[in-house]
Amino acid sequence: MNQMQHPPSQVMRQVLIDLAVATDGGTWPVYHGREPASPDNCVTVYTTQGSTLSRVMIDGRIVEKRGIQVRVRSREETPGWLKADEIRTTLAQSLYRKVVHVESVSYYVHSADRIGEIMSLGTEAPTTGRNLFTLNFVASIRET
């Protein structure tokens, strides 16, 4: 298996920051693994079920894709949907052989594959009324 020192969600959080579709604080902050109660507008990345594809015959390394879910939360529906669409489009068109750094570890993120449609989860009614959107995909991630 492709061992990693950080969860895939944390690596993809850094990818979103590096691709300038989310921020480390400020407008549209991005978190991983746990969504805070505030701010209203934020992005959270979760690790989900991935898939094992094959084994490289030369060295026996397992080829796998890490499961990722990106959740966008927003006070208003349209800005939230637009942010989710920006993330989807950027990952589909701009993520290719990207090297990102999480703490002192470098990761090679080749691509985001099988990116599904944006799913609207509705609102957090009756509590806040904030809008929720999710985007699911698998990503090829390994330490460099």
JSON list of C-alpha atoms in Angstrom, two decimals:
[
{"chain": "A", "resi": 1, "resn": "MET", "atom": "CA", "xyz": [0.00, 0.00, 0.00]},
{"chain": "A", "resi": 2, "resn": "ASN", "atom": "CA", "xyz": [0.99, 3.58, -0.58]},
{"chain": "A", "resi": 3, "resn": "GLN", "atom": "CA", "xyz": [1.63, 4.77, 2.98]},
{"chain": "A", "resi": 4, "resn": "MET", "atom": "CA", "xyz": [1.13, 8.45, 3.77]},
{"chain": "A", "resi": 5, "resn": "GLN", "atom": "CA", "xyz": [2.08, 10.54, 6.78]},
{"chain": "A", "resi": 6, "resn": "HIS", "atom": "CA", "xyz": [-1.05, 12.72, 6.47]},
{"chain": "A", "resi": 7, "resn": "PRO", "atom": "CA", "xyz": [-4.66, 11.87, 5.65]},
{"chain": "A", "resi": 8, "resn": "PRO", "atom": "CA", "xyz": [-5.67, 12.42, 2.01]},
{"chain": "A", "resi": 9, "resn": "SER", "atom": "CA", "xyz": [-8.13, 15.11, 3.15]},
{"chain": "A", "resi": 10, "resn": "GLN", "atom": "CA", "xyz": [-5.26, 17.17, 4.56]},
{"chain": "A", "resi": 11, "resn": "VAL", "atom": "CA", "xyz": [-3.27, 16.82, 1.33]},
{"chain": "A", "resi": 12, "resn": "MET", "atom": "CA", "xyz": [-6.26, 17.86, -0.79]},
{"chain": "A", "resi": 13, "resn": "ARG", "atom": "CA", "xyz": [-6.88, 20.82, 1.53]},
{"chain": "A", "resi": 14, "resn": "GLN", "atom": "CA", "xyz": [-3.41, 22.05, 0.60]},
{"chain": "A", "resi": 15, "resn": "VAL", "atom": "CA", "xyz": [-4.11, 21.41, -3.09]},
{"chain": "A", "resi": 16, "resn": "LEU", "atom": "CA", "xyz": [-7.18, 23.66, -2.92]},
{"chain": "A", "resi": 17, "resn": "ILE", "atom": "CA", "xyz": [-5.11, 26.40, -1.27]},
{"chain": "A", "resi": 18, "resn": "ASP", "atom": "CA", "xyz": [-2.29, 26.06, -3.81]},
{"chain": "A", "resi": 19, "resn": "LEU", "atom": "CA", "xyz": [-4.77, 26.18, -6.71]},
{"chain": "A", "resi": 20, "resn": "ALA", "atom": "CA", "xyz": [-6.28, 29.36, -5.17]},
{"chain": "A", "resi": 21, "resn": "VAL", "atom": "CA", "xyz": [-9.87, 28.07, -4.96]},
{"chain": "A", "resi": 22, "resn": "ALA", "atom": "CA", "xyz": [-9.87, 28.16, -1.14]},
{"chain": "A", "resi": 23, "resn": "THR", "atom": "CA", "xyz": [-7.82, 29.93, 1.51]},
{"chain": "A", "resi": 24, "resn": "ASP", "atom": "CA", "xyz": [-6.02, 29.27, 4.74]},
{"chain": "A", "resi": 25, "resn": "GLY", "atom": "CA", "xyz": [-8.27, 31.67, 6.65]},
{"chain": "A", "resi": 26, "resn": "GLY", "atom": "CA", "xyz": [-9.89, 34.74, 5.10]},
{"chain": "A", "resi": 27, "resn": "THR", "atom": "CA", "xyz": [-12.45, 34.36, 2.32]},
{"chain": "A", "resi": 28, "resn": "TRP", "atom": "CA", "xyz": [-13.58, 30.76, 1.74]},
{"chain": "A", "resi": 29, "resn": "PRO", "atom": "CA", "xyz": [-11.31, 29.09, 4.33]},
{"chain": "A", "resi": 30, "resn": "VAL", "atom": "CA", "xyz": [-10.72, 25.38, 3.85]},
{"chain": "A", "resi": 31, "resn": "TYR", "atom": "CA", "xyz": [-10.59, 22.77, 6.62]},
{"chain": "A", "resi": 32, "resn": "HIS", "atom": "CA", "xyz": [-10.08, 19.01, 6.66]},
{"chain": "A", "resi": 33, "resn": "GLY", "atom": "CA", "xyz": [-11.72, 16.24, 8.60]},
{"chain": "A", "resi": 34, "resn": "ARG", "atom": "CA", "xyz": [-13.91, 18.48, 10.73]},
{"chain": "A", "resi": 35, "resn": "GLU", "atom": "CA", "xyz": [-16.07, 21.45, 9.81]},
{"chain": "A", "resi": 36, "resn": "PRO", "atom": "CA", "xyz": [-16.15, 24.28, 12.36]},
{"chain": "A", "resi": 37, "resn": "ALA", "atom": "CA", "xyz": [-19.37, 26.01, 13.43]},
{"chain": "A", "resi": 38, "resn": "SER", "atom": "CA", "xyz": [-18.21, 29.24, 11.80]},
{"chain": "A", "resi": 39, "resn": "PRO", "atom": "CA", "xyz": [-17.64, 30.97, 9.44]},
{"chain": "A", "resi": 40, "resn": "ASP", "atom": "CA", "xyz": [-20.80, 30.51, 7.36]},
{"chain": "A", "resi": 41, "resn": "ASN", "atom": "CA", "xyz": [-18.90, 30.32, 4.06]},
{"chain": "A", "resi": 42, "resn": "CYS", "atom": "CA", "xyz": [-16.28, 27.58, 4.14]},
{"chain": "A", "resi": 43, "resn": "VAL", "atom": "CA", "xyz": [-14.94, 24.46, 2.43]},
{"chain": "A", "resi": 44, "resn": "THR", "atom": "CA", "xyz": [-14.21, 21.21, 4.24]},
{"chain": "A", "resi": 45, "resn": "VAL", "atom": "CA", "xyz": [-12.37, 18.21, 2.80]},
{"chain": "A", "resi": 46, "resn": "TYR", "atom": "CA", "xyz": [-13.06, 14.67, 4.03]},
{"chain": "A", "resi": 47, "resn": "THR", "atom": "CA", "xyz": [-11.35, 11.36, 3.32]},
{"chain": "A", "resi": 48, "resn": "THR", "atom": "CA", "xyz": [-13.79, 8.79, 1.91]},
{"chain": "A", "resi": 49, "resn": "GLN", "atom": "CA", "xyz": [-13.69, 5.35, 0.33]},
{"chain": "A", "resi": 50, "resn": "GLY", "atom": "CA", "xyz": [-11.02, 5.04, -2.36]},
{"chain": "A", "resi": 51, "resn": "SER", "atom": "CA", "xyz": [-10.16, 2.14, -4.63]},
{"chain": "A", "resi": 52, "resn": "THR", "atom": "CA", "xyz": [-7.24, -0.18, -5.27]},
{"chain": "A", "resi": 53, "resn": "LEU", "atom": "CA", "xyz": [-6.59, -0.45, -8.98]},
{"chain": "A", "resi": 54, "resn": "SER", "atom": "CA", "xyz": [-3.65, -2.80, -9.51]},
{"chain": "A", "resi": 55, "resn": "ARG", "atom": "CA", "xyz": [-0.13, -3.72, -8.55]},
{"chain": "A", "resi": 56, "resn": "VAL", "atom": "CA", "xyz": [3.03, -2.64, -10.36]},
{"chain": "A", "resi": 57, "resn": "MET", "atom": "CA", "xyz": [4.79, -5.84, -11.40]},
{"chain": "A", "resi": 58, "resn": "ILE", "atom": "CA", "xyz": [8.30, -4.34, -11.28]},
{"chain": "A", "resi": 59, "resn": "ASP", "atom": "CA", "xyz": [8.30, -3.34, -7.61]},
{"chain": "A", "resi": 60, "resn": "GLY", "atom": "CA", "xyz": [4.99, -4.69, -6.23]},
{"chain": "A", "resi": 61, "resn": "ARG", "atom": "CA", "xyz": [3.68, -1.24, -5.34]},
{"chain": "A", "resi": 62, "resn": "ILE", "atom": "CA", "xyz": [-0.11, -1.05, -5.05]},
{"chain": "A", "resi": 63, "resn": "VAL", "atom": "CA", "xyz": [-1.77, 1.50, -7.33]},
{"chain": "A", "resi": 64, "resn": "GLU", "atom": "CA", "xyz": [-4.66, 3.12, -5.53]},
{"chain": "A", "resi": 65, "resn": "LYS", "atom": "CA", "xyz": [-6.89, 6.17, -5.67]},
{"chain": "A", "resi": 66, "resn": "ARG", "atom": "CA", "xyz": [-7.80, 8.00, -2.47]},
{"chain": "A", "resi": 67, "resn": "GLY", "atom": "CA", "xyz": [-11.45, 8.89, -1.93]},
{"chain": "A", "resi": 68, "resn": "ILE", "atom": "CA", "xyz": [-12.19, 12.56, -1.30]},
{"chain": "A", "resi": 69, "resn": "GLN", "atom": "CA", "xyz": [-15.32, 14.55, -0.56]},
{"chain": "A", "resi": 70, "resn": "VAL", "atom": "CA", "xyz": [-15.33, 18.33, -0.71]},
{"chain": "A", "resi": 71, "resn": "ARG", "atom": "CA", "xyz": [-18.17, 20.01, 1.15]},
{"chain": "A", "resi": 72, "resn": "VAL", "atom": "CA", "xyz": [-19.03, 23.66, 0.57]},
{"chain": "A", "resi": 73, "resn": "ARG", "atom": "CA", "xyz": [-21.16, 25.53, 3.09]},
{"chain": "A", "resi": 74, "resn": "SER", "atom": "CA", "xyz": [-22.56, 28.99, 2.41]},
{"chain": "A", "resi": 75, "resn": "ARG", "atom": "CA", "xyz": [-24.99, 31.52, 3.81]},
{"chain": "A", "resi": 76, "resn": "GLU", "atom": "CA", "xyz": [-26.54, 32.09, 0.34]},
{"chain": "A", "resi": 77, "resn": "GLU", "atom": "CA", "xyz": [-27.26, 29.36, -2.19]},
{"chain": "A", "resi": 78, "resn": "THR", "atom": "CA", "xyz": [-25.77, 30.90, -5.35]},
{"chain": "A", "resi": 79, "resn": "PRO", "atom": "CA", "xyz": [-22.30, 31.77, -3.97]},
{"chain": "A", "resi": 80, "resn": "GLY", "atom": "CA", "xyz": [-22.04, 28.28, -2.46]},
{"chain": "A", "resi": 81, "resn": "TRP", "atom": "CA", "xyz": [-22.96, 26.56, -5.70]},
{"chain": "A", "resi": 82, "resn": "LEU", "atom": "CA", "xyz": [-20.56, 28.79, -7.64]},
{"chain": "A", "resi": 83, "resn": "LYS", "atom": "CA", "xyz": [-17.71, 27.94, -5.24]},
{"chain": "A", "resi": 84, "resn": "ALA", "atom": "CA", "xyz": [-18.42, 24.21, -5.58]},
{"chain": "A", "resi": 85, "resn": "ASP", "atom": "CA", "xyz": [-18.47, 24.59, -9.37]},
{"chain": "A", "resi": 86, "resn": "GLU", "atom": "CA", "xyz": [-15.18, 26.53, -9.31]},
{"chain": "A", "resi": 87, "resn": "ILE", "atom": "CA", "xyz": [-13.57, 23.75, -7.26]},
{"chain": "A", "resi": 88, "resn": "ARG", "atom": "CA", "xyz": [-14.94, 21.05, -9.59]},
{"chain": "A", "resi": 89, "resn": "THR", "atom": "CA", "xyz": [-13.77, 22.86, -12.73]},
{"chain": "A", "resi": 90, "resn": "THR", "atom": "CA", "xyz": [-10.34, 23.69, -11.31]},
{"chain": "A", "resi": 91, "resn": "LEU", "atom": "CA", "xyz": [-9.70, 20.12, -10.17]},
{"chain": "A", "resi": 92, "resn": "ALA", "atom": "CA", "xyz": [-10.83, 18.72, -13.52]},
{"chain": "A", "resi": 93, "resn": "GLN", "atom": "CA", "xyz": [-8.81, 21.16, -15.64]},
{"chain": "A", "resi": 94, "resn": "SER", "atom": "CA", "xyz": [-5.82, 22.30, -13.59]},
{"chain": "A", "resi": 95, "resn": "LEU", "atom": "CA", "xyz": [-4.80, 19.45, -11.29]},
{"chain": "A", "resi": 96, "resn": "TYR", "atom": "CA", "xyz": [-2.05, 17.51, -13.03]},
{"chain": "A", "resi": 97, "resn": "ARG", "atom": "CA", "xyz": [1.22, 16.31, -11.54]},
{"chain": "A", "resi": 98, "resn": "LYS", "atom": "CA", "xyz": [1.00, 18.79, -8.68]},
{"chain": "A", "resi": 99, "resn": "VAL", "atom": "CA", "xyz": [3.49, 18.68, -5.82]},
{"chain": "A", "resi": 100, "resn": "VAL", "atom": "CA", "xyz": [2.14, 19.99, -2.52]},
{"chain": "A", "resi": 101, "resn": "HIS", "atom": "CA", "xyz": [3.75, 20.29, 0.88]},
{"chain": "A", "resi": 102, "resn": "VAL", "atom": "CA", "xyz": [2.03, 19.40, 4.14]},
{"chain": "A", "resi": 103, "resn": "GLU", "atom": "CA", "xyz": [4.24, 20.33, 7.04]},
{"chain": "A", "resi": 104, "resn": "SER", "atom": "CA", "xyz": [7.64, 18.92, 5.99]},
{"chain": "A", "resi": 105, "resn": "VAL", "atom": "CA", "xyz": [6.30, 16.18, 3.71]},
{"chain": "A", "resi": 106, "resn": "SER", "atom": "CA", "xyz": [5.93, 16.53, -0.06]},
{"chain": "A", "resi": 107, "resn": "TYR", "atom": "CA", "xyz": [3.10, 14.80, -1.91]},
{"chain": "A", "resi": 108, "resn": "TYR", "atom": "CA", "xyz": [2.64, 14.19, -5.60]},
{"chain": "A", "resi": 109, "resn": "VAL", "atom": "CA", "xyz": [-1.02, 14.59, -6.64]},
{"chain": "A", "resi": 110, "resn": "HIS", "atom": "CA", "xyz": [-1.39, 13.38, -10.19]},
{"chain": "A", "resi": 111, "resn": "SER", "atom": "CA", "xyz": [-5.09, 14.01, -10.78]},
{"chain": "A", "resi": 112, "resn": "ALA", "atom": "CA", "xyz": [-8.65, 14.07, -9.49]},
{"chain": "A", "resi": 113, "resn": "ASP", "atom": "CA", "xyz": [-10.68, 11.42, -11.30]},
{"chain": "A", "resi": 114, "resn": "ARG", "atom": "CA", "xyz": [-14.32, 10.43, -11.55]},
{"chain": "A", "resi": 115, "resn": "ILE", "atom": "CA", "xyz": [-15.43, 13.83, -10.36]},
{"chain": "A", "resi": 116, "resn": "GLY", "atom": "CA", "xyz": [-19.17, 13.61, -9.95]},
{"chain": "A", "resi": 117, "resn": "GLU", "atom": "CA", "xyz": [-21.79, 16.28, -10.24]},
{"chain": "A", "resi": 118, "resn": "ILE", "atom": "CA", "xyz": [-22.27, 18.83, -7.50]},
{"chain": "A", "resi": 119, "resn": "MET", "atom": "CA", "xyz": [-24.84, 17.51, -5.05]},
{"chain": "A", "resi": 120, "resn": "SER", "atom": "CA", "xyz": [-26.99, 19.96, -3.14]},
{"chain": "A", "resi": 121, "resn": "LEU", "atom": "CA", "xyz": [-27.77, 18.70, 0.36]},
{"chain": "A", "resi": 122, "resn": "GLY", "atom": "CA", "xyz": [-30.24, 21.52, 0.95]},
{"chain": "A", "resi": 123, "resn": "THR", "atom": "CA", "xyz": [-29.94, 23.61, 4.08]},
{"chain": "A", "resi": 124, "resn": "GLU", "atom": "CA", "xyz": [-29.04, 23.05, 7.69]},
{"chain": "A", "resi": 125, "resn": "ALA", "atom": "CA", "xyz": [-32.67, 23.67, 8.61]},
{"chain": "A", "resi": 126, "resn": "PRO", "atom": "CA", "xyz": [-33.94, 24.40, 11.15]},
{"chain": "A", "resi": 127, "resn": "THR", "atom": "CA", "xyz": [-30.70, 25.53, 12.80]},
{"chain": "A", "resi": 128, "resn": "THR", "atom": "CA", "xyz": [-28.80, 27.95, 10.55]},
{"chain": "A", "resi": 129, "resn": "GLY", "atom": "CA", "xyz": [-30.37, 27.70, 7.11]},
{"chain": "A", "resi": 130, "resn": "ARG", "atom": "CA", "xyz": [-26.89, 27.58, 5.53]},
{"chain": "A", "resi": 131, "resn": "ASN", "atom": "CA", "xyz": [-26.65, 25.81, 2.15]},
{"chain": "A", "resi": 132, "resn": "LEU", "atom": "CA", "xyz": [-24.62, 22.62, 1.75]},
{"chain": "A", "resi": 133, "resn": "PHE", "atom": "CA", "xyz": [-23.04, 21.18, -1.40]},
{"chain": "A", "resi": 134, "resn": "THR", "atom": "CA", "xyz": [-20.76, 18.17, -1.88]},
{"chain": "A", "resi": 135, "resn": "LEU", "atom": "CA", "xyz": [-18.43, 16.97, -4.58]},
{"chain": "A", "resi": 136, "resn": "ASN", "atom": "CA", "xyz": [-16.93, 13.46, -4.64]},
{"chain": "A", "resi": 137, "resn": "PHE", "atom": "CA", "xyz": [-13.93, 12.08, -6.51]},
{"chain": "A", "resi": 138, "resn": "VAL", "atom": "CA", "xyz": [-10.85, 9.90, -6.23]},
{"chain": "A", "resi": 139, "resn": "ALA", "atom": "CA", "xyz": [-7.31, 11.24, -6.41]},
{"chain": "A", "resi": 140, "resn": "SER", "atom": "CA", "xyz": [-3.93, 9.74, -7.12]},
{"chain": "A", "resi": 141, "resn": "ILE", "atom": "CA", "xyz": [-1.78, 10.85, -4.16]},
{"chain": "A", "resi": 142, "resn": "ARG", "atom": "CA", "xyz": [1.61, 9.59, -3.01]},
{"chain": "A", "resi": 143, "resn": "GLU", "atom": "CA", "xyz": [4.59, 10.87, -1.08]},
{"chain": "A", "resi": 144, "resn": "THR", "atom": "CA", "xyz": [7.42, 12.08, -3.30]}
]
